JSON list of C-alpha atoms in Angstrom, two decimals:
[
{"chain": "A", "resi": 1, "resn": "MET", "atom": "CA", "xyz": [-7.24, 4.85, -26.49]},
{"chain": "A", "resi": 2, "resn": "THR", "atom": "CA", "xyz": [-10.41, 6.12, -27.46]},
{"chain": "A", "resi": 3, "resn": "THR", "atom": "CA", "xyz": [-12.95, 7.93, -25.20]},
{"chain": "A", "resi": 4, "resn": "GLN", "atom": "CA", "xyz": [-15.43, 4.80, -25.33]},
{"chain": "A", "resi": 5, "resn": "GLN", "atom": "CA", "xyz": [-12.48, 1.98, -24.69]},
{"chain": "A", "resi": 6, "resn": "PHE", "atom": "CA", "xyz": [-11.52, 4.23, -21.85]},
{"chain": "A", "resi": 7, "resn": "LEU", "atom": "CA", "xyz": [-15.48, 4.17, -20.25]},
{"chain": "A", "resi": 8, "resn": "THR", "atom": "CA", "xyz": [-15.59, 1.18, -20.97]},
{"chain": "A", "resi": 9, "resn": "SER", "atom": "CA", "xyz": [-12.16, 0.02, -19.25]},
{"chain": "A", "resi": 10, "resn": "ALA", "atom": "CA", "xyz": [-11.58, 2.06, -16.24]},
{"chain": "A", "resi": 11, "resn": "TRP", "atom": "CA", "xyz": [-13.78, 0.62, -14.28]},
{"chain": "A", "resi": 12, "resn": "THR", "atom": "CA", "xyz": [-12.24, -0.36, -11.32]},
{"chain": "A", "resi": 13, "resn": "TRP", "atom": "CA", "xyz": [-14.47, -2.13, -8.29]},
{"chain": "A", "resi": 14, "resn": "ASN", "atom": "CA", "xyz": [-13.33, -1.02, -5.21]},
{"chain": "A", "resi": 15, "resn": "LEU", "atom": "CA", "xyz": [-14.26, -3.92, -3.18]},
{"chain": "A", "resi": 16, "resn": "ALA", "atom": "CA", "xyz": [-14.35, -1.44, 0.41]},
{"chain": "A", "resi": 17, "resn": "ALA", "atom": "CA", "xyz": [-17.18, 0.45, -1.10]},
{"chain": "A", "resi": 18, "resn": "LEU", "atom": "CA", "xyz": [-19.42, -2.34, -2.64]},
{"chain": "A", "resi": 19, "resn": "VAL", "atom": "CA", "xyz": [-18.48, -3.81, 0.63]},
{"chain": "A", "resi": 20, "resn": "SER", "atom": "CA", "xyz": [-19.29, -0.98, 2.60]},
{"chain": "A", "resi": 21, "resn": "SER", "atom": "CA", "xyz": [-22.60, -0.45, 0.56]},
{"chain": "A", "resi": 22, "resn": "GLY", "atom": "CA", "xyz": [-23.98, -3.21, 1.53]},
{"chain": "A", "resi": 23, "resn": "VAL", "atom": "CA", "xyz": [-23.11, -3.61, 4.94]},
{"chain": "A", "resi": 24, "resn": "ALA", "atom": "CA", "xyz": [-25.00, 0.11, 4.90]},
{"chain": "A", "resi": 25, "resn": "LEU", "atom": "CA", "xyz": [-28.13, -1.62, 2.58]},
{"chain": "A", "resi": 26, "resn": "ALA", "atom": "CA", "xyz": [-28.17, -4.92, 5.35]},
{"chain": "A", "resi": 27, "resn": "ALA", "atom": "CA", "xyz": [-28.16, -2.52, 8.51]},
{"chain": "A", "resi": 28, "resn": "TYR", "atom": "CA", "xyz": [-30.65, -0.06, 7.13]},
{"chain": "A", "resi": 29, "resn": "LEU", "atom": "CA", "xyz": [-33.23, -3.66, 6.13]},
{"chain": "A", "resi": 30, "resn": "TRP", "atom": "CA", "xyz": [-32.61, -4.24, 9.26]},
{"chain": "A", "resi": 31, "resn": "ALA", "atom": "CA", "xyz": [-33.21, -1.26, 11.40]},
{"chain": "A", "resi": 32, "resn": "PHE", "atom": "CA", "xyz": [-36.00, 0.42, 9.30]},
{"chain": "A", "resi": 33, "resn": "GLY", "atom": "CA", "xyz": [-37.04, -2.33, 7.10]},
{"chain": "A", "resi": 34, "resn": "VAL", "atom": "CA", "xyz": [-38.69, -1.74, 2.77]},
{"chain": "A", "resi": 35, "resn": "ASN", "atom": "CA", "xyz": [-40.22, 1.43, 2.95]},
{"chain": "A", "resi": 36, "resn": "ARG", "atom": "CA", "xyz": [-40.43, 4.53, -0.02]},
{"chain": "A", "resi": 37, "resn": "ARG", "atom": "CA", "xyz": [-37.10, 6.33, 1.53]},
{"chain": "A", "resi": 38, "resn": "ILE", "atom": "CA", "xyz": [-35.22, 3.36, 0.80]},
{"chain": "A", "resi": 39, "resn": "VAL", "atom": "CA", "xyz": [-35.38, 4.51, -3.42]},
{"chain": "A", "resi": 40, "resn": "TYR", "atom": "CA", "xyz": [-32.78, 7.55, -1.21]},
{"chain": "A", "resi": 41, "resn": "LEU", "atom": "CA", "xyz": [-30.77, 4.85, 0.29]},
{"chain": "A", "resi": 42, "resn": "LEU", "atom": "CA", "xyz": [-30.25, 2.96, -2.84]},
{"chain": "A", "resi": 43, "resn": "ALA", "atom": "CA", "xyz": [-29.28, 6.25, -4.13]},
{"chain": "A", "resi": 44, "resn": "GLY", "atom": "CA", "xyz": [-27.15, 7.47, -2.08]},
{"chain": "A", "resi": 45, "resn": "LEU", "atom": "CA", "xyz": [-24.88, 3.75, -2.01]},
{"chain": "A", "resi": 46, "resn": "GLY", "atom": "CA", "xyz": [-25.20, 4.37, -6.08]},
{"chain": "A", "resi": 47, "resn": "ALA", "atom": "CA", "xyz": [-23.44, 7.59, -5.95]},
{"chain": "A", "resi": 48, "resn": "PHE", "atom": "CA", "xyz": [-20.79, 5.98, -3.83]},
{"chain": "A", "resi": 49, "resn": "VAL", "atom": "CA", "xyz": [-20.39, 3.22, -5.24]},
{"chain": "A", "resi": 50, "resn": "PHE", "atom": "CA", "xyz": [-20.05, 5.04, -8.51]},
{"chain": "A", "resi": 51, "resn": "THR", "atom": "CA", "xyz": [-18.46, 7.60, -7.58]},
{"chain": "A", "resi": 52, "resn": "LEU", "atom": "CA", "xyz": [-15.64, 5.38, -6.04]},
{"chain": "A", "resi": 53, "resn": "SER", "atom": "CA", "xyz": [-15.38, 2.90, -8.87]},
{"chain": "A", "resi": 54, "resn": "SER", "atom": "CA", "xyz": [-16.40, 4.57, -12.22]},
{"chain": "A", "resi": 55, "resn": "PRO", "atom": "CA", "xyz": [-14.45, 6.51, -15.31]},
{"chain": "A", "resi": 56, "resn": "LEU", "atom": "CA", "xyz": [-14.87, 9.55, -12.95]},
{"chain": "A", "resi": 57, "resn": "ASN", "atom": "CA", "xyz": [-12.41, 7.74, -10.33]},
{"chain": "A", "resi": 58, "resn": "ALA", "atom": "CA", "xyz": [-9.48, 6.81, -12.81]},
{"chain": "A", "resi": 59, "resn": "LEU", "atom": "CA", "xyz": [-9.67, 10.68, -13.89]},
{"chain": "A", "resi": 60, "resn": "ALA", "atom": "CA", "xyz": [-10.20, 11.73, -10.26]},
{"chain": "A", "resi": 61, "resn": "ALA", "atom": "CA", "xyz": [-6.77, 10.36, -9.32]},
{"chain": "A", "resi": 62, "resn": "GLY", "atom": "CA", "xyz": [-3.69, 12.81, -10.91]},
{"chain": "A", "resi": 63, "resn": "TYR", "atom": "CA", "xyz": [-5.61, 13.35, -14.40]},
{"chain": "A", "resi": 64, "resn": "LEU", "atom": "CA", "xyz": [-8.33, 15.91, -14.48]},
{"chain": "A", "resi": 65, "resn": "PHE", "atom": "CA", "xyz": [-9.03, 18.56, -11.43]},
{"chain": "A", "resi": 66, "resn": "SER", "atom": "CA", "xyz": [-12.49, 18.78, -12.53]},
{"chain": "A", "resi": 67, "resn": "ALA", "atom": "CA", "xyz": [-13.29, 15.18, -12.07]},
{"chain": "A", "resi": 68, "resn": "HIS", "atom": "CA", "xyz": [-11.61, 15.47, -8.90]},
{"chain": "A", "resi": 69, "resn": "MET", "atom": "CA", "xyz": [-13.69, 18.42, -7.55]},
{"chain": "A", "resi": 70, "resn": "LEU", "atom": "CA", "xyz": [-16.94, 15.93, -8.91]},
{"chain": "A", "resi": 71, "resn": "GLN", "atom": "CA", "xyz": [-15.80, 13.54, -6.79]},
{"chain": "A", "resi": 72, "resn": "HIS", "atom": "CA", "xyz": [-15.37, 15.47, -4.12]},
{"chain": "A", "resi": 73, "resn": "ILE", "atom": "CA", "xyz": [-18.36, 17.29, -4.02]},
{"chain": "A", "resi": 74, "resn": "LEU", "atom": "CA", "xyz": [-20.50, 13.94, -4.35]},
{"chain": "A", "resi": 75, "resn": "LEU", "atom": "CA", "xyz": [-18.44, 12.27, -1.34]},
{"chain": "A", "resi": 76, "resn": "LEU", "atom": "CA", "xyz": [-19.72, 15.74, 0.48]},
{"chain": "A", "resi": 77, "resn": "LEU", "atom": "CA", "xyz": [-22.68, 16.92, -0.67]},
{"chain": "A", "resi": 78, "resn": "ILE", "atom": "CA", "xyz": [-24.74, 14.61, -2.73]},
{"chain": "A", "resi": 79, "resn": "VAL", "atom": "CA", "xyz": [-24.37, 11.10, -1.28]},
{"chain": "A", "resi": 80, "resn": "PRO", "atom": "CA", "xyz": [-24.98, 12.14, 2.70]},
{"chain": "A", "resi": 81, "resn": "ALA", "atom": "CA", "xyz": [-27.92, 14.28, 1.69]},
{"chain": "A", "resi": 82, "resn": "LEU", "atom": "CA", "xyz": [-28.97, 11.40, -0.15]},
{"chain": "A", "resi": 83, "resn": "LEU", "atom": "CA", "xyz": [-27.98, 9.05, 3.17]},
{"chain": "A", "resi": 84, "resn": "LEU", "atom": "CA", "xyz": [-30.27, 11.58, 5.36]},
{"chain": "A", "resi": 85, "resn": "MET", "atom": "CA", "xyz": [-33.26, 11.92, 3.13]},
{"chain": "A", "resi": 86, "resn": "SER", "atom": "CA", "xyz": [-33.67, 7.72, 3.56]},
{"chain": "A", "resi": 87, "resn": "LEU", "atom": "CA", "xyz": [-34.10, 8.47, 7.23]},
{"chain": "A", "resi": 88, "resn": "PRO", "atom": "CA", "xyz": [-37.45, 7.43, 8.29]},
{"chain": "A", "resi": 89, "resn": "ARG", "atom": "CA", "xyz": [-39.41, 10.75, 9.41]},
{"chain": "A", "resi": 90, "resn": "CYS", "atom": "CA", "xyz": [-40.32, 9.44, 13.27]},
{"chain": "A", "resi": 91, "resn": "LEU", "atom": "CA", "xyz": [-36.12, 9.14, 13.64]},
{"chain": "A", "resi": 92, "resn": "SER", "atom": "CA", "xyz": [-35.08, 11.17, 15.69]},
{"chain": "A", "resi": 93, "resn": "LEU", "atom": "CA", "xyz": [-31.53, 13.05, 15.21]},
{"chain": "A", "resi": 94, "resn": "GLY", "atom": "CA", "xyz": [-31.72, 14.91, 18.27]},
{"chain": "A", "resi": 95, "resn": "PRO", "atom": "CA", "xyz": [-29.41, 17.32, 20.03]},
{"chain": "A", "resi": 96, "resn": "ARG", "atom": "CA", "xyz": [-27.69, 14.50, 21.09]},
{"chain": "A", "resi": 97, "resn": "SER", "atom": "CA", "xyz": [-24.78, 16.99, 21.54]},
{"chain": "A", "resi": 98, "resn": "TRP", "atom": "CA", "xyz": [-24.98, 20.55, 21.40]},
{"chain": "A", "resi": 99, "resn": "LEU", "atom": "CA", "xyz": [-21.81, 20.75, 18.71]},
{"chain": "A", "resi": 100, "resn": "LEU", "atom": "CA", "xyz": [-23.01, 18.44, 16.43]},
{"chain": "A", "resi": 101, "resn": "SER", "atom": "CA", "xyz": [-26.86, 20.17, 16.46]},
{"chain": "A", "resi": 102, "resn": "ASN", "atom": "CA", "xyz": [-25.38, 24.10, 16.02]},
{"chain": "A", "resi": 103, "resn": "PRO", "atom": "CA", "xyz": [-25.62, 25.22, 13.00]},
{"chain": "A", "resi": 104, "resn": "LEU", "atom": "CA", "xyz": [-22.68, 27.35, 12.70]},
{"chain": "A", "resi": 105, "resn": "ILE", "atom": "CA", "xyz": [-20.46, 23.91, 13.64]},
{"chain": "A", "resi": 106, "resn": "GLY", "atom": "CA", "xyz": [-22.45, 21.96, 10.35]},
{"chain": "A", "resi": 107, "resn": "TRP", "atom": "CA", "xyz": [-21.11, 25.53, 8.04]},
{"chain": "A", "resi": 108, "resn": "ILE", "atom": "CA", "xyz": [-17.62, 25.29, 9.59]},
{"chain": "A", "resi": 109, "resn": "SER", "atom": "CA", "xyz": [-17.80, 21.24, 8.99]},
{"chain": "A", "resi": 110, "resn": "GLY", "atom": "CA", "xyz": [-19.17, 21.74, 5.26]},
{"chain": "A", "resi": 111, "resn": "VAL", "atom": "CA", "xyz": [-16.59, 24.50, 3.69]},
{"chain": "A", "resi": 112, "resn": "GLY", "atom": "CA", "xyz": [-13.86, 23.26, 6.41]},
{"chain": "A", "resi": 113, "resn": "ALA", "atom": "CA", "xyz": [-13.65, 20.24, 4.79]},
{"chain": "A", "resi": 114, "resn": "MET", "atom": "CA", "xyz": [-13.28, 21.70, 1.27]},
{"chain": "A", "resi": 115, "resn": "TRP", "atom": "CA", "xyz": [-10.83, 23.81, 1.84]},
{"chain": "A", "resi": 116, "resn": "LEU", "atom": "CA", "xyz": [-8.70, 21.46, 4.23]},
{"chain": "A", "resi": 117, "resn": "TRP", "atom": "CA", "xyz": [-8.36, 18.58, 1.53]},
{"chain": "A", "resi": 118, "resn": "HIS", "atom": "CA", "xyz": [-7.51, 20.81, -0.64]},
{"chain": "A", "resi": 119, "resn": "ALA", "atom": "CA", "xyz": [-4.36, 22.61, 1.44]},
{"chain": "A", "resi": 120, "resn": "ARG", "atom": "CA", "xyz": [-1.61, 21.23, -0.69]},
{"chain": "A", "resi": 121, "resn": "PRO", "atom": "CA", "xyz": [0.15, 18.91, 1.53]},
{"chain": "A", "resi": 122, "resn": "LEU", "atom": "CA", "xyz": [-2.77, 17.04, 2.55]},
{"chain": "A", "resi": 123, "resn": "CYS", "atom": "CA", "xyz": [-4.29, 17.09, -1.08]},
{"chain": "A", "resi": 124, "resn": "ASN", "atom": "CA", "xyz": [-0.81, 15.33, -2.25]},
{"chain": "A", "resi": 125, "resn": "ALA", "atom": "CA", "xyz": [-1.27, 13.21, 0.34]},
{"chain": "A", "resi": 126, "resn": "ALA", "atom": "CA", "xyz": [-4.78, 12.05, -0.92]},
{"chain": "A", "resi": 127, "resn": "VAL", "atom": "CA", "xyz": [-3.24, 11.24, -4.38]},
{"chain": "A", "resi": 128, "resn": "SER", "atom": "CA", "xyz": [0.10, 9.21, -3.16]},
{"chain": "A", "resi": 129, "resn": "SER", "atom": "CA", "xyz": [-1.65, 6.81, -0.06]},
{"chain": "A", "resi": 130, "resn": "GLN", "atom": "CA", "xyz": [-4.20, 5.16, 0.00]},
{"chain": "A", "resi": 131, "resn": "LEU", "atom": "CA", "xyz": [-4.28, 5.44, 4.09]},
{"chain": "A", "resi": 132, "resn": "VAL", "atom": "CA", "xyz": [-4.34, 9.02, 3.42]},
{"chain": "A", "resi": 133, "resn": "ASN", "atom": "CA", "xyz": [-7.49, 8.98, 0.65]},
{"chain": "A", "resi": 134, "resn": "THR", "atom": "CA", "xyz": [-9.61, 6.60, 3.08]},
{"chain": "A", "resi": 135, "resn": "ALA", "atom": "CA", "xyz": [-9.32, 8.95, 5.71]},
{"chain": "A", "resi": 136, "resn": "GLN", "atom": "CA", "xyz": [-10.00, 11.63, 3.05]},
{"chain": "A", "resi": 137, "resn": "ILE", "atom": "CA", "xyz": [-13.75, 9.84, 1.78]},
{"chain": "A", "resi": 138, "resn": "SER", "atom": "CA", "xyz": [-14.37, 9.15, 5.06]},
{"chain": "A", "resi": 139, "resn": "SER", "atom": "CA", "xyz": [-14.02, 12.34, 6.47]},
{"chain": "A", "resi": 140, "resn": "LEU", "atom": "CA", "xyz": [-15.66, 14.22, 3.54]},
{"chain": "A", "resi": 141, "resn": "LEU", "atom": "CA", "xyz": [-19.03, 11.94, 3.87]},
{"chain": "A", "resi": 142, "resn": "LEU", "atom": "CA", "xyz": [-18.87, 12.45, 8.14]},
{"chain": "A", "resi": 143, "resn": "LEU", "atom": "CA", "xyz": [-18.84, 16.28, 7.81]},
{"chain": "A", "resi": 144, "resn": "GLY", "atom": "CA", "xyz": [-21.02, 16.30, 4.70]},
{"chain": "A", "resi": 145, "resn": "ALA", "atom": "CA", "xyz": [-23.70, 14.32, 7.23]},
{"chain": "A", "resi": 146, "resn": "ILE", "atom": "CA", "xyz": [-23.04, 17.26, 9.56]},
{"chain": "A", "resi": 147, "resn": "PHE", "atom": "CA", "xyz": [-23.38, 19.80, 7.24]},
{"chain": "A", "resi": 148, "resn": "TRP", "atom": "CA", "xyz": [-26.69, 18.22, 5.70]},
{"chain": "A", "resi": 149, "resn": "ARG", "atom": "CA", "xyz": [-28.08, 17.49, 9.46]},
{"chain": "A", "resi": 150, "resn": "ARG", "atom": "CA", "xyz": [-29.82, 20.91, 10.30]},
{"chain": "A", "resi": 151, "resn": "ILE", "atom": "CA", "xyz": [-31.21, 21.43, 6.34]},
{"chain": "A", "resi": 152, "resn": "LEU", "atom": "CA", "xyz": [-32.24, 17.60, 5.61]},
{"chain": "A", "resi": 153, "resn": "ALA", "atom": "CA", "xyz": [-33.15, 16.40, 9.35]},
{"chain": "A", "resi": 154, "resn": "PRO", "atom": "CA", "xyz": [-36.04, 13.45, 9.27]},
{"chain": "A", "resi": 155, "resn": "ARG", "atom": "CA", "xyz": [-37.95, 15.91, 12.05]},
{"chain": "A", "resi": 156, "resn": "GLU", "atom": "CA", "xyz": [-39.36, 18.55, 10.03]},
{"chain": "A", "resi": 157, "resn": "ASP", "atom": "CA", "xyz": [-38.89, 20.46, 13.82]},
{"chain": "A", "resi": 158, "resn": "GLU", "atom": "CA", "xyz": [-35.16, 19.88, 14.06]},
{"chain": "A", "resi": 159, "resn": "ARG", "atom": "CA", "xyz": [-34.40, 21.29, 10.87]},
{"chain": "A", "resi": 160, "resn": "MET", "atom": "CA", "xyz": [-34.08, 25.32, 9.96]},
{"chain": "A", "resi": 161, "resn": "SER", "atom": "CA", "xyz": [-36.17, 27.34, 8.82]},
{"chain": "A", "resi": 162, "resn": "PRO", "atom": "CA", "xyz": [-36.34, 27.50, 4.65]},
{"chain": "A", "resi": 163, "resn": "PRO", "atom": "CA", "xyz": [-34.98, 31.00, 5.00]},
{"chain": "A", "resi": 164, "resn": "ALA", "atom": "CA", "xyz": [-32.41, 29.95, 7.52]},
{"chain": "A", "resi": 165, "resn": "ALA", "atom": "CA", "xyz": [-31.80, 27.34, 4.83]},
{"chain": "A", "resi": 166, "resn": "VAL", "atom": "CA", "xyz": [-31.99, 28.95, 1.81]},
{"chain": "A", "resi": 167, "resn": "LEU", "atom": "CA", "xyz": [-28.99, 31.28, 3.86]},
{"chain": "A", "resi": 168, "resn": "TYR", "atom": "CA", "xyz": [-26.62, 28.60, 5.14]},
{"chain": "A", "resi": 169, "resn": "LEU", "atom": "CA", "xyz": [-25.81, 27.74, 1.57]},
{"chain": "A", "resi": 170, "resn": "PHE", "atom": "CA", "xyz": [-25.74, 30.24, -0.40]},
{"chain": "A", "resi": 171, "resn": "SER", "atom": "CA", "xyz": [-23.13, 32.09, 2.04]},
{"chain": "A", "resi": 172, "resn": "ALA", "atom": "CA", "xyz": [-21.21, 27.72, 2.01]},
{"chain": "A", "resi": 173, "resn": "CYS", "atom": "CA", "xyz": [-21.42, 28.64, -1.86]},
{"chain": "A", "resi": 174, "resn": "VAL", "atom": "CA", "xyz": [-19.89, 31.62, -1.94]},
{"chain": "A", "resi": 175, "resn": "ALA", "atom": "CA", "xyz": [-17.28, 30.90, 1.12]},
{"chain": "A", "resi": 176, "resn": "CYS", "atom": "CA", "xyz": [-15.81, 27.88, -1.75]}
]
């Protein structure tokens, strides 16, 4: 099989990814209508569907560790960041709970997700069980949103200062 044949035949239209993206788009339109920030939502949903439906998913499922890591980075860092950036600036995420608004908890969520899902038993279980794989994808998205919350909150008064955000991100890169 040539590369071109693989890239055209390895698309697996993941119904769950397509349906959940459609539901998210409908909910966003119902809640916020069409606005300038919807571009971020469309990019995030597009990255989500691409991650789970494209040849990247086929390569990540046991062939290339680099594809597997790219998939996790997209699900943990890119998709949640784009979804948070799509929220209107007037929306307050507020300190709903001390736990979710604490930067240390956010940092542990992002870094811990990468460490947790790459422990040998969980990594093997995610490859062999669809239920565990679904839990992995869901947790990467949720923990990624918690990780980015203090940096990309819609309102500036709920964000970290730029120097603190740089330190936060740099230390997370070093820890992974």
